[in-house]
Amino acid sequence: GVAGYDLIGDGHGCCDSLVQLLIKLGYSKRNGAYEFADQRKPRQVIFVGDILDRGPKVREAILLIRGMVERGSAQIVMGNHEYNALCYSTLAPVETGKRYLREHTASNTRSIQETLDQFANHPRDWSDTLGWLYQWPLFLEFEHFRVIHACWDQSLIEQFRQQYPSAQIDKPFLVAS
């Protein structure tokens, strides 16, 4: 089992700072992914979303975190920047009269431009990342605490959970939202 959790929010592409923080918290890289160094008292990181946008190493941060999640040394919940990236990158149904779910206005493009630029020469990584974002739950519940990026509204969570027991969204949810 896990002896404790380290919650990290809003990394926004600052991979070097993330590595420094992980090391300071007692994590080290083993076989390509960071995990808590003392396996007698294993800890796990919970990333509280907003990994994309702004920083100089968005792609590297995504790859580092994905390695940790796949290793089991981290969990993650979706932030608004990941949600916005999915909407920005998803074609809208024809009847909406829009091209994308999140229109490519100057403002919307400005907020994601750093991410798009950093993935420009890595289209397969971007496609894989967009697919992976669908696996990120909107929230996590533990015995003594809950993790969500923004607002916890119990009635909305219960309503959402009835349709999405895994707490993961899908494309129809994205379109409807």
Short mmCIF file of N, CA and C in Angstrom, two decimals:
data_model
loop_
_atom_site.label_atom_id
_atom_site.label_comp_id
_atom_site.label_asym_id
_atom_site.label_seq_id
_atom_site.Cartn_x
_atom_site.Cartn_y
_atom_site.Cartn_z
N GLY A 1 0.80 -1.19 0.00
CA GLY A 1 0.00 0.00 0.00
C GLY A 1 0.85 1.25 0.00
N VAL A 2 0.17 2.36 -0.10
CA VAL A 2 0.83 3.67 -0.13
C VAL A 2 0.82 4.24 1.29
N ALA A 3 1.99 4.71 1.73
CA ALA A 3 2.11 5.26 3.08
C ALA A 3 1.76 6.74 3.14
N GLY A 4 1.76 7.40 2.00
CA GLY A 4 1.46 8.82 2.00
C GLY A 4 1.39 9.36 0.58
N TYR A 5 0.92 10.61 0.48
CA TYR A 5 0.74 11.24 -0.81
C TYR A 5 1.39 12.61 -0.82
N ASP A 6 1.88 13.00 -1.98
CA ASP A 6 2.42 14.34 -2.20
C ASP A 6 1.60 14.96 -3.32
N LEU A 7 0.89 16.04 -3.02
CA LEU A 7 0.04 16.69 -4.01
C LEU A 7 0.80 17.83 -4.68
N ILE A 8 0.79 17.81 -6.01
CA ILE A 8 1.50 18.83 -6.79
C ILE A 8 0.53 19.38 -7.82
N GLY A 9 0.32 20.68 -7.79
CA GLY A 9 -0.61 21.31 -8.71
C GLY A 9 0.05 22.27 -9.67
N ASP A 10 -0.57 22.47 -10.81
CA ASP A 10 -0.24 23.54 -11.74
C ASP A 10 1.23 23.63 -12.12
N GLY A 11 1.78 22.53 -12.62
CA GLY A 11 3.18 22.52 -13.04
C GLY A 11 3.43 23.33 -14.30
N HIS A 12 2.43 23.48 -15.15
CA HIS A 12 2.47 24.31 -16.36
C HIS A 12 3.80 24.25 -17.11
N GLY A 13 4.25 23.04 -17.42
CA GLY A 13 5.40 22.89 -18.28
C GLY A 13 6.74 23.24 -17.69
N CYS A 14 6.82 23.33 -16.38
CA CYS A 14 8.09 23.65 -15.70
C CYS A 14 8.75 22.34 -15.26
N CYS A 15 9.23 21.57 -16.22
CA CYS A 15 9.75 20.24 -15.95
C CYS A 15 10.98 20.26 -15.04
N ASP A 16 11.89 21.21 -15.25
CA ASP A 16 13.10 21.26 -14.42
C ASP A 16 12.74 21.50 -12.96
N SER A 17 11.81 22.41 -12.71
CA SER A 17 11.36 22.67 -11.34
C SER A 17 10.67 21.44 -10.77
N LEU A 18 9.91 20.73 -11.59
CA LEU A 18 9.24 19.52 -11.14
C LEU A 18 10.25 18.47 -10.71
N VAL A 19 11.29 18.28 -11.50
CA VAL A 19 12.33 17.32 -11.15
C VAL A 19 12.98 17.70 -9.81
N GLN A 20 13.30 18.98 -9.64
CA GLN A 20 13.89 19.44 -8.38
C GLN A 20 12.97 19.16 -7.21
N LEU A 21 11.67 19.41 -7.39
CA LEU A 21 10.70 19.17 -6.32
C LEU A 21 10.60 17.69 -6.01
N LEU A 22 10.53 16.85 -7.03
CA LEU A 22 10.44 15.41 -6.80
C LEU A 22 11.64 14.90 -6.02
N ILE A 23 12.83 15.36 -6.39
CA ILE A 23 14.04 14.95 -5.67
C ILE A 23 13.99 15.42 -4.22
N LYS A 24 13.56 16.65 -4.01
CA LYS A 24 13.45 17.20 -2.66
C LYS A 24 12.46 16.40 -1.82
N LEU A 25 11.40 15.89 -2.46
CA LEU A 25 10.39 15.10 -1.75
C LEU A 25 10.81 13.65 -1.53
N GLY A 26 11.96 13.25 -2.09
CA GLY A 26 12.46 11.89 -1.87
C GLY A 26 12.21 10.92 -3.00
N TYR A 27 11.92 11.44 -4.19
CA TYR A 27 11.71 10.58 -5.36
C TYR A 27 13.02 10.51 -6.14
N SER A 28 13.24 9.38 -6.79
CA SER A 28 14.41 9.25 -7.66
C SER A 28 14.01 8.48 -8.90
N LYS A 29 14.81 8.66 -9.95
CA LYS A 29 14.49 8.03 -11.23
C LYS A 29 15.06 6.62 -11.25
N ARG A 30 14.18 5.66 -11.51
CA ARG A 30 14.57 4.26 -11.63
C ARG A 30 13.94 3.68 -12.88
N ASN A 31 14.75 3.09 -13.73
CA ASN A 31 14.25 2.47 -14.96
C ASN A 31 13.33 3.41 -15.74
N GLY A 32 13.74 4.67 -15.84
CA GLY A 32 13.04 5.62 -16.69
C GLY A 32 11.91 6.40 -16.07
N ALA A 33 11.56 6.13 -14.81
CA ALA A 33 10.45 6.87 -14.19
C ALA A 33 10.78 7.18 -12.73
N TYR A 34 10.26 8.31 -12.27
CA TYR A 34 10.47 8.68 -10.87
C TYR A 34 9.52 7.89 -9.97
N GLU A 35 10.07 7.44 -8.84
CA GLU A 35 9.28 6.77 -7.82
C GLU A 35 9.88 7.12 -6.47
N PHE A 36 9.11 6.91 -5.42
CA PHE A 36 9.60 7.25 -4.09
C PHE A 36 10.76 6.33 -3.74
N ALA A 37 11.86 6.91 -3.28
CA ALA A 37 13.09 6.15 -3.08
C ALA A 37 12.98 5.08 -1.99
N ASP A 38 12.29 5.37 -0.89
CA ASP A 38 12.18 4.42 0.22
C ASP A 38 10.98 3.51 0.01
N GLN A 39 11.22 2.33 -0.55
CA GLN A 39 10.12 1.42 -0.87
C GLN A 39 9.49 0.79 0.37
N ARG A 40 10.11 0.96 1.54
CA ARG A 40 9.50 0.44 2.78
C ARG A 40 8.33 1.31 3.19
N LYS A 41 8.37 2.59 2.81
CA LYS A 41 7.28 3.53 3.11
C LYS A 41 6.91 4.25 1.82
N PRO A 42 6.34 3.53 0.87
CA PRO A 42 6.09 4.14 -0.45
C PRO A 42 5.10 5.29 -0.41
N ARG A 43 5.45 6.34 -1.14
CA ARG A 43 4.57 7.49 -1.29
C ARG A 43 4.19 7.59 -2.76
N GLN A 44 3.17 8.36 -3.03
CA GLN A 44 2.70 8.52 -4.39
C GLN A 44 2.37 10.00 -4.60
N VAL A 45 2.72 10.51 -5.77
CA VAL A 45 2.37 11.89 -6.13
C VAL A 45 0.96 11.88 -6.70
N ILE A 46 0.20 12.90 -6.35
CA ILE A 46 -1.07 13.15 -7.02
C ILE A 46 -0.93 14.52 -7.70
N PHE A 47 -0.91 14.50 -9.02
CA PHE A 47 -0.82 15.74 -9.78
C PHE A 47 -2.23 16.30 -9.94
N VAL A 48 -2.39 17.58 -9.58
CA VAL A 48 -3.71 18.21 -9.54
C VAL A 48 -3.94 19.04 -10.81
N GLY A 49 -3.56 18.47 -11.95
CA GLY A 49 -3.85 19.07 -13.24
C GLY A 49 -3.02 20.29 -13.60
N ASP A 50 -3.35 20.86 -14.75
CA ASP A 50 -2.66 22.01 -15.34
C ASP A 50 -1.17 21.74 -15.53
N ILE A 51 -0.89 20.69 -16.26
CA ILE A 51 0.49 20.37 -16.63
C ILE A 51 0.85 21.11 -17.93
N LEU A 52 -0.15 21.31 -18.78
CA LEU A 52 0.07 21.96 -20.08
C LEU A 52 0.22 23.48 -19.94
N ASP A 53 0.78 24.07 -21.00
CA ASP A 53 0.81 25.52 -21.22
C ASP A 53 1.84 26.26 -20.35
N ARG A 54 2.25 27.37 -20.86
CA ARG A 54 3.09 28.38 -20.21
C ARG A 54 4.58 28.05 -20.15
N GLY A 55 4.99 26.99 -19.51
CA GLY A 55 6.40 26.74 -19.23
C GLY A 55 7.22 26.31 -20.42
N PRO A 56 8.55 26.24 -20.23
CA PRO A 56 9.47 25.95 -21.33
C PRO A 56 9.58 24.47 -21.71
N LYS A 57 9.04 23.57 -20.89
CA LYS A 57 9.20 22.13 -21.16
C LYS A 57 7.91 21.37 -20.90
N VAL A 58 6.87 21.77 -21.62
CA VAL A 58 5.55 21.13 -21.47
C VAL A 58 5.63 19.66 -21.86
N ARG A 59 6.17 19.38 -23.03
CA ARG A 59 6.24 18.01 -23.52
C ARG A 59 7.03 17.12 -22.57
N GLU A 60 8.15 17.63 -22.08
CA GLU A 60 8.98 16.85 -21.16
C GLU A 60 8.24 16.58 -19.85
N ALA A 61 7.49 17.57 -19.38
CA ALA A 61 6.72 17.39 -18.15
C ALA A 61 5.65 16.31 -18.34
N ILE A 62 4.96 16.36 -19.48
CA ILE A 62 3.94 15.35 -19.78
C ILE A 62 4.57 13.96 -19.82
N LEU A 63 5.71 13.82 -20.49
CA LEU A 63 6.37 12.51 -20.59
C LEU A 63 6.82 12.02 -19.22
N LEU A 64 7.37 12.90 -18.40
CA LEU A 64 7.81 12.52 -17.06
C LEU A 64 6.62 12.04 -16.22
N ILE A 65 5.55 12.82 -16.25
CA ILE A 65 4.37 12.49 -15.43
C ILE A 65 3.70 11.21 -15.94
N ARG A 66 3.62 11.07 -17.25
CA ARG A 66 3.02 9.86 -17.79
C ARG A 66 3.80 8.62 -17.36
N GLY A 67 5.13 8.73 -17.37
CA GLY A 67 5.96 7.63 -16.90
C GLY A 67 5.67 7.27 -15.45
N MET A 68 5.47 8.29 -14.63
CA MET A 68 5.16 8.05 -13.21
C MET A 68 3.78 7.41 -13.05
N VAL A 69 2.79 7.91 -13.80
CA VAL A 69 1.44 7.36 -13.70
C VAL A 69 1.44 5.90 -14.15
N GLU A 70 2.11 5.63 -15.26
CA GLU A 70 2.16 4.26 -15.77
C GLU A 70 2.94 3.34 -14.84
N ARG A 71 3.92 3.86 -14.13
CA ARG A 71 4.69 3.09 -13.16
C ARG A 71 3.86 2.82 -11.90
N GLY A 72 2.89 3.70 -11.63
CA GLY A 72 2.10 3.57 -10.40
C GLY A 72 2.63 4.44 -9.28
N SER A 73 3.60 5.29 -9.59
CA SER A 73 4.16 6.17 -8.55
C SER A 73 3.45 7.52 -8.53
N ALA A 74 2.42 7.69 -9.38
CA ALA A 74 1.65 8.93 -9.40
C ALA A 74 0.24 8.65 -9.92
N GLN A 75 -0.66 9.56 -9.55
CA GLN A 75 -2.00 9.63 -10.12
C GLN A 75 -2.19 11.07 -10.56
N ILE A 76 -3.24 11.31 -11.36
CA ILE A 76 -3.43 12.66 -11.87
C ILE A 76 -4.91 12.94 -12.06
N VAL A 77 -5.30 14.19 -11.86
CA VAL A 77 -6.66 14.63 -12.21
C VAL A 77 -6.54 15.72 -13.27
N MET A 78 -7.60 15.87 -14.04
CA MET A 78 -7.60 16.84 -15.14
C MET A 78 -7.76 18.27 -14.63
N GLY A 79 -6.98 19.16 -15.20
CA GLY A 79 -7.12 20.58 -14.93
C GLY A 79 -7.81 21.26 -16.09
N ASN A 80 -8.14 22.52 -15.92
CA ASN A 80 -8.83 23.25 -16.99
C ASN A 80 -7.96 23.41 -18.24
N HIS A 81 -6.65 23.44 -18.10
CA HIS A 81 -5.80 23.58 -19.30
C HIS A 81 -5.83 22.32 -20.16
N GLU A 82 -5.91 21.15 -19.52
CA GLU A 82 -6.02 19.91 -20.29
C GLU A 82 -7.40 19.82 -20.95
N TYR A 83 -8.42 20.18 -20.20
CA TYR A 83 -9.79 20.20 -20.73
C TYR A 83 -9.87 21.15 -21.93
N ASN A 84 -9.29 22.32 -21.78
CA ASN A 84 -9.28 23.30 -22.88
C ASN A 84 -8.52 22.78 -24.09
N ALA A 85 -7.41 22.06 -23.85
CA ALA A 85 -6.63 21.49 -24.96
C ALA A 85 -7.47 20.48 -25.75
N LEU A 86 -8.21 19.65 -25.04
CA LEU A 86 -9.08 18.69 -25.72
C LEU A 86 -10.13 19.43 -26.56
N CYS A 87 -10.76 20.43 -25.97
CA CYS A 87 -11.78 21.20 -26.70
C CYS A 87 -11.18 21.94 -27.89
N TYR A 88 -10.00 22.52 -27.70
CA TYR A 88 -9.32 23.27 -28.76
C TYR A 88 -8.96 22.36 -29.93
N SER A 89 -8.68 21.09 -29.64
CA SER A 89 -8.20 20.15 -30.65
C SER A 89 -9.28 19.26 -31.23
N THR A 90 -10.52 19.41 -30.77
CA THR A 90 -11.61 18.53 -31.19
C THR A 90 -12.56 19.28 -32.11
N LEU A 91 -12.78 18.72 -33.29
CA LEU A 91 -13.71 19.33 -34.24
C LEU A 91 -15.12 19.34 -33.63
N ALA A 92 -15.83 20.41 -33.85
CA ALA A 92 -17.20 20.55 -33.35
C ALA A 92 -18.17 19.87 -34.31
N PRO A 93 -19.29 19.39 -33.79
CA PRO A 93 -20.32 18.86 -34.69
C PRO A 93 -20.76 19.95 -35.67
N VAL A 94 -21.04 19.57 -36.90
CA VAL A 94 -21.38 20.51 -37.97
C VAL A 94 -22.52 21.44 -37.56
N GLU A 95 -23.53 20.89 -36.86
CA GLU A 95 -24.71 21.69 -36.53
C GLU A 95 -24.43 22.84 -35.56
N THR A 96 -23.26 22.84 -34.91
CA THR A 96 -22.94 23.94 -34.00
C THR A 96 -22.52 25.19 -34.75
N GLY A 97 -22.11 25.02 -36.01
CA GLY A 97 -21.64 26.17 -36.78
C GLY A 97 -20.23 26.60 -36.40
N LYS A 98 -19.59 25.85 -35.53
CA LYS A 98 -18.21 26.15 -35.13
C LYS A 98 -17.29 25.09 -35.75
N ARG A 99 -16.02 25.45 -35.91
CA ARG A 99 -15.07 24.46 -36.43
C ARG A 99 -14.56 23.55 -35.32
N TYR A 100 -14.22 24.13 -34.17
CA TYR A 100 -13.70 23.37 -33.03
C TYR A 100 -14.59 23.62 -31.81
N LEU A 101 -14.55 22.69 -30.85
CA LEU A 101 -15.34 22.87 -29.63
C LEU A 101 -14.91 24.12 -28.88
N ARG A 102 -13.62 24.40 -28.88
CA ARG A 102 -13.09 25.65 -28.30
C ARG A 102 -12.56 26.44 -29.49
N GLU A 103 -13.25 27.50 -29.81
CA GLU A 103 -12.91 28.25 -31.02
C GLU A 103 -11.48 28.78 -30.96
N HIS A 104 -10.86 28.87 -32.12
CA HIS A 104 -9.46 29.29 -32.22
C HIS A 104 -9.37 30.81 -32.29
N THR A 105 -9.92 31.46 -31.26
CA THR A 105 -9.81 32.91 -31.15
C THR A 105 -8.38 33.26 -30.74
N ALA A 106 -8.04 34.52 -30.85
CA ALA A 106 -6.69 34.96 -30.46
C ALA A 106 -6.43 34.62 -29.00
N SER A 107 -7.40 34.87 -28.14
CA SER A 107 -7.23 34.61 -26.71
C SER A 107 -7.06 33.12 -26.42
N ASN A 108 -7.92 32.28 -27.00
CA ASN A 108 -7.82 30.83 -26.77
C ASN A 108 -6.52 30.28 -27.32
N THR A 109 -6.12 30.78 -28.48
CA THR A 109 -4.87 30.31 -29.09
C THR A 109 -3.67 30.74 -28.26
N ARG A 110 -3.70 31.97 -27.76
CA ARG A 110 -2.59 32.48 -26.94
C ARG A 110 -2.36 31.58 -25.72
N SER A 111 -3.42 31.10 -25.09
CA SER A 111 -3.24 30.31 -23.86
C SER A 111 -2.64 28.93 -24.13
N ILE A 112 -2.81 28.39 -25.35
CA ILE A 112 -2.29 27.06 -25.66
C ILE A 112 -1.08 27.10 -26.60
N GLN A 113 -0.71 28.28 -27.08
CA GLN A 113 0.32 28.39 -28.12
C GLN A 113 1.65 27.77 -27.70
N GLU A 114 2.06 28.00 -26.47
CA GLU A 114 3.33 27.44 -25.98
C GLU A 114 3.33 25.92 -26.10
N THR A 115 2.23 25.31 -25.71
CA THR A 115 2.11 23.84 -25.81
C THR A 115 2.14 23.40 -27.27
N LEU A 116 1.37 24.06 -28.12
CA LEU A 116 1.35 23.70 -29.54
C LEU A 116 2.73 23.83 -30.17
N ASP A 117 3.44 24.90 -29.83
CA ASP A 117 4.78 25.12 -30.37
C ASP A 117 5.73 24.00 -29.95
N GLN A 118 5.64 23.60 -28.68
CA GLN A 118 6.57 22.59 -28.17
C GLN A 118 6.28 21.19 -28.71
N PHE A 119 5.05 20.95 -29.11
CA PHE A 119 4.70 19.65 -29.70
C PHE A 119 4.74 19.68 -31.22
N ALA A 120 5.00 20.85 -31.83
CA ALA A 120 4.91 21.00 -33.29
C ALA A 120 5.75 19.97 -34.04
N ASN A 121 6.94 19.68 -33.57
CA ASN A 121 7.81 18.70 -34.23
C ASN A 121 7.60 17.29 -33.72
N HIS A 122 6.57 17.10 -32.89
CA HIS A 122 6.28 15.79 -32.29
C HIS A 122 4.78 15.51 -32.39
N PRO A 123 4.24 15.48 -33.63
CA PRO A 123 2.78 15.32 -33.78
C PRO A 123 2.24 14.03 -33.18
N ARG A 124 3.01 12.95 -33.24
CA ARG A 124 2.55 11.68 -32.65
C ARG A 124 2.46 11.81 -31.13
N ASP A 125 3.43 12.48 -30.51
CA ASP A 125 3.38 12.70 -29.06
C ASP A 125 2.15 13.54 -28.69
N TRP A 126 1.82 14.54 -29.50
CA TRP A 126 0.66 15.39 -29.22
C TRP A 126 -0.63 14.57 -29.33
N SER A 127 -0.72 13.77 -30.39
CA SER A 127 -1.88 12.92 -30.57
C SER A 127 -2.01 11.92 -29.41
N ASP A 128 -0.90 11.32 -29.02
CA ASP A 128 -0.90 10.38 -27.89
C ASP A 128 -1.29 11.10 -26.60
N THR A 129 -0.80 12.31 -26.41
CA THR A 129 -1.11 13.09 -25.21
C THR A 129 -2.60 13.40 -25.15
N LEU A 130 -3.16 13.85 -26.27
CA LEU A 130 -4.60 14.14 -26.30
C LEU A 130 -5.40 12.89 -25.95
N GLY A 131 -5.02 11.76 -26.49
CA GLY A 131 -5.70 10.50 -26.16
C GLY A 131 -5.55 10.15 -24.69
N TRP A 132 -4.36 10.40 -24.14
CA TRP A 132 -4.10 10.09 -22.73
C TRP A 132 -4.93 10.98 -21.80
N LEU A 133 -5.15 12.22 -22.21
CA LEU A 133 -5.92 13.14 -21.35
C LEU A 133 -7.30 12.59 -21.04
N TYR A 134 -7.88 11.83 -21.95
CA TYR A 134 -9.19 11.24 -21.69
C TYR A 134 -9.14 10.23 -20.54
N GLN A 135 -7.97 9.73 -20.22
CA GLN A 135 -7.83 8.78 -19.12
C GLN A 135 -7.73 9.48 -17.76
N TRP A 136 -7.53 10.80 -17.78
CA TRP A 136 -7.40 11.52 -16.52
C TRP A 136 -8.79 11.73 -15.92
N PRO A 137 -9.01 11.28 -14.70
CA PRO A 137 -10.30 11.54 -14.07
C PRO A 137 -10.43 13.02 -13.70
N LEU A 138 -11.68 13.46 -13.55
CA LEU A 138 -11.91 14.83 -13.10
C LEU A 138 -11.66 14.97 -11.61
N PHE A 139 -11.74 13.86 -10.88
CA PHE A 139 -11.52 13.90 -9.43
C PHE A 139 -11.08 12.52 -8.96
N LEU A 140 -10.48 12.49 -7.78
CA LEU A 140 -10.11 11.24 -7.10
C LEU A 140 -10.66 11.32 -5.68
N GLU A 141 -11.15 10.20 -5.19
CA GLU A 141 -11.62 10.14 -3.81
C GLU A 141 -10.83 9.08 -3.07
N PHE A 142 -10.36 9.44 -1.89
CA PHE A 142 -9.63 8.54 -1.02
C PHE A 142 -10.41 8.40 0.28
N GLU A 143 -9.95 7.57 1.16
CA GLU A 143 -10.69 7.35 2.41
C GLU A 143 -10.87 8.64 3.20
N HIS A 144 -9.83 9.47 3.25
CA HIS A 144 -9.88 10.66 4.11
C HIS A 144 -9.80 11.99 3.37
N PHE A 145 -9.71 11.96 2.06
CA PHE A 145 -9.65 13.22 1.31
C PHE A 145 -10.06 13.01 -0.14
N ARG A 146 -10.32 14.14 -0.81
CA ARG A 146 -10.69 14.15 -2.21
C ARG A 146 -9.75 15.10 -2.94
N VAL A 147 -9.53 14.83 -4.22
CA VAL A 147 -8.69 15.70 -5.03
C VAL A 147 -9.46 16.07 -6.29
N ILE A 148 -9.54 17.37 -6.55
CA ILE A 148 -10.15 17.88 -7.77
C ILE A 148 -9.43 19.18 -8.09
N HIS A 149 -9.35 19.53 -9.37
CA HIS A 149 -8.59 20.73 -9.73
C HIS A 149 -9.30 22.01 -9.31
N ALA A 150 -10.61 22.03 -9.43
CA ALA A 150 -11.31 23.30 -9.17
C ALA A 150 -12.37 23.11 -8.09
N CYS A 151 -13.61 23.26 -8.45
CA CYS A 151 -14.72 23.31 -7.49
C CYS A 151 -15.28 21.92 -7.19
N TRP A 152 -15.44 21.61 -5.90
CA TRP A 152 -16.10 20.37 -5.52
C TRP A 152 -17.54 20.70 -5.18
N ASP A 153 -18.46 20.28 -6.03
CA ASP A 153 -19.89 20.46 -5.79
C ASP A 153 -20.48 19.06 -5.71
N GLN A 154 -20.84 18.64 -4.50
CA GLN A 154 -21.25 17.26 -4.26
C GLN A 154 -22.40 16.82 -5.18
N SER A 155 -23.39 17.68 -5.38
CA SER A 155 -24.53 17.28 -6.21
C SER A 155 -24.10 17.08 -7.66
N LEU A 156 -23.22 17.95 -8.16
CA LEU A 156 -22.72 17.78 -9.54
C LEU A 156 -21.86 16.54 -9.67
N ILE A 157 -21.04 16.28 -8.65
CA ILE A 157 -20.19 15.08 -8.67
C ILE A 157 -21.07 13.83 -8.71
N GLU A 158 -22.10 13.78 -7.88
CA GLU A 158 -22.99 12.61 -7.85
C GLU A 158 -23.69 12.43 -9.19
N GLN A 159 -24.16 13.52 -9.77
CA GLN A 159 -24.82 13.48 -11.08
C GLN A 159 -23.84 12.97 -12.15
N PHE A 160 -22.63 13.50 -12.15
CA PHE A 160 -21.59 13.10 -13.11
C PHE A 160 -21.24 11.62 -12.93
N ARG A 161 -21.08 11.19 -11.67
CA ARG A 161 -20.66 9.82 -11.39
C ARG A 161 -21.69 8.79 -11.84
N GLN A 162 -22.97 9.16 -11.86
CA GLN A 162 -24.00 8.23 -12.34
C GLN A 162 -23.75 7.86 -13.79
N GLN A 163 -23.33 8.83 -14.59
CA GLN A 163 -23.09 8.56 -16.01
C GLN A 163 -21.64 8.14 -16.27
N TYR A 164 -20.72 8.60 -15.43
CA TYR A 164 -19.29 8.33 -15.62
C TYR A 164 -18.67 7.80 -14.33
N PRO A 165 -18.91 6.51 -14.01
CA PRO A 165 -18.41 5.96 -12.73
C PRO A 165 -16.88 6.02 -12.59
N SER A 166 -16.16 6.04 -13.72
CA SER A 166 -14.70 6.09 -13.66
C SER A 166 -14.19 7.51 -13.42
N ALA A 167 -15.09 8.49 -13.49
CA ALA A 167 -14.76 9.92 -13.37
C ALA A 167 -13.96 10.43 -14.56
N GLN A 168 -13.89 9.64 -15.63
CA GLN A 168 -13.20 10.05 -16.85
C GLN A 168 -14.22 10.50 -17.88
N ILE A 169 -13.91 11.60 -18.56
CA ILE A 169 -14.81 12.11 -19.59
C ILE A 169 -14.57 11.37 -20.90
N ASP A 170 -15.46 11.57 -21.85
CA ASP A 170 -15.28 11.04 -23.19
C ASP A 170 -15.67 12.14 -24.19
N LYS A 171 -15.52 11.83 -25.46
CA LYS A 171 -15.80 12.86 -26.47
C LYS A 171 -17.26 13.34 -26.43
N PRO A 172 -18.25 12.45 -26.27
CA PRO A 172 -19.63 12.95 -26.16
C PRO A 172 -19.82 13.92 -24.98
N PHE A 173 -19.15 13.66 -23.86
CA PHE A 173 -19.22 14.59 -22.73
C PHE A 173 -18.63 15.94 -23.13
N LEU A 174 -17.48 15.88 -23.79
CA LEU A 174 -16.80 17.11 -24.22
C LEU A 174 -17.71 17.92 -25.15
N VAL A 175 -18.32 17.25 -26.09
CA VAL A 175 -19.21 17.94 -27.04
C VAL A 175 -20.41 18.55 -26.31
N ALA A 176 -21.01 17.77 -25.40
CA ALA A 176 -22.18 18.25 -24.67
C ALA A 176 -21.84 19.43 -23.76
N SER A 177 -20.62 19.42 -23.24
CA SER A 177 -20.24 20.49 -22.30
C SER A 177 -19.98 21.80 -23.02
#
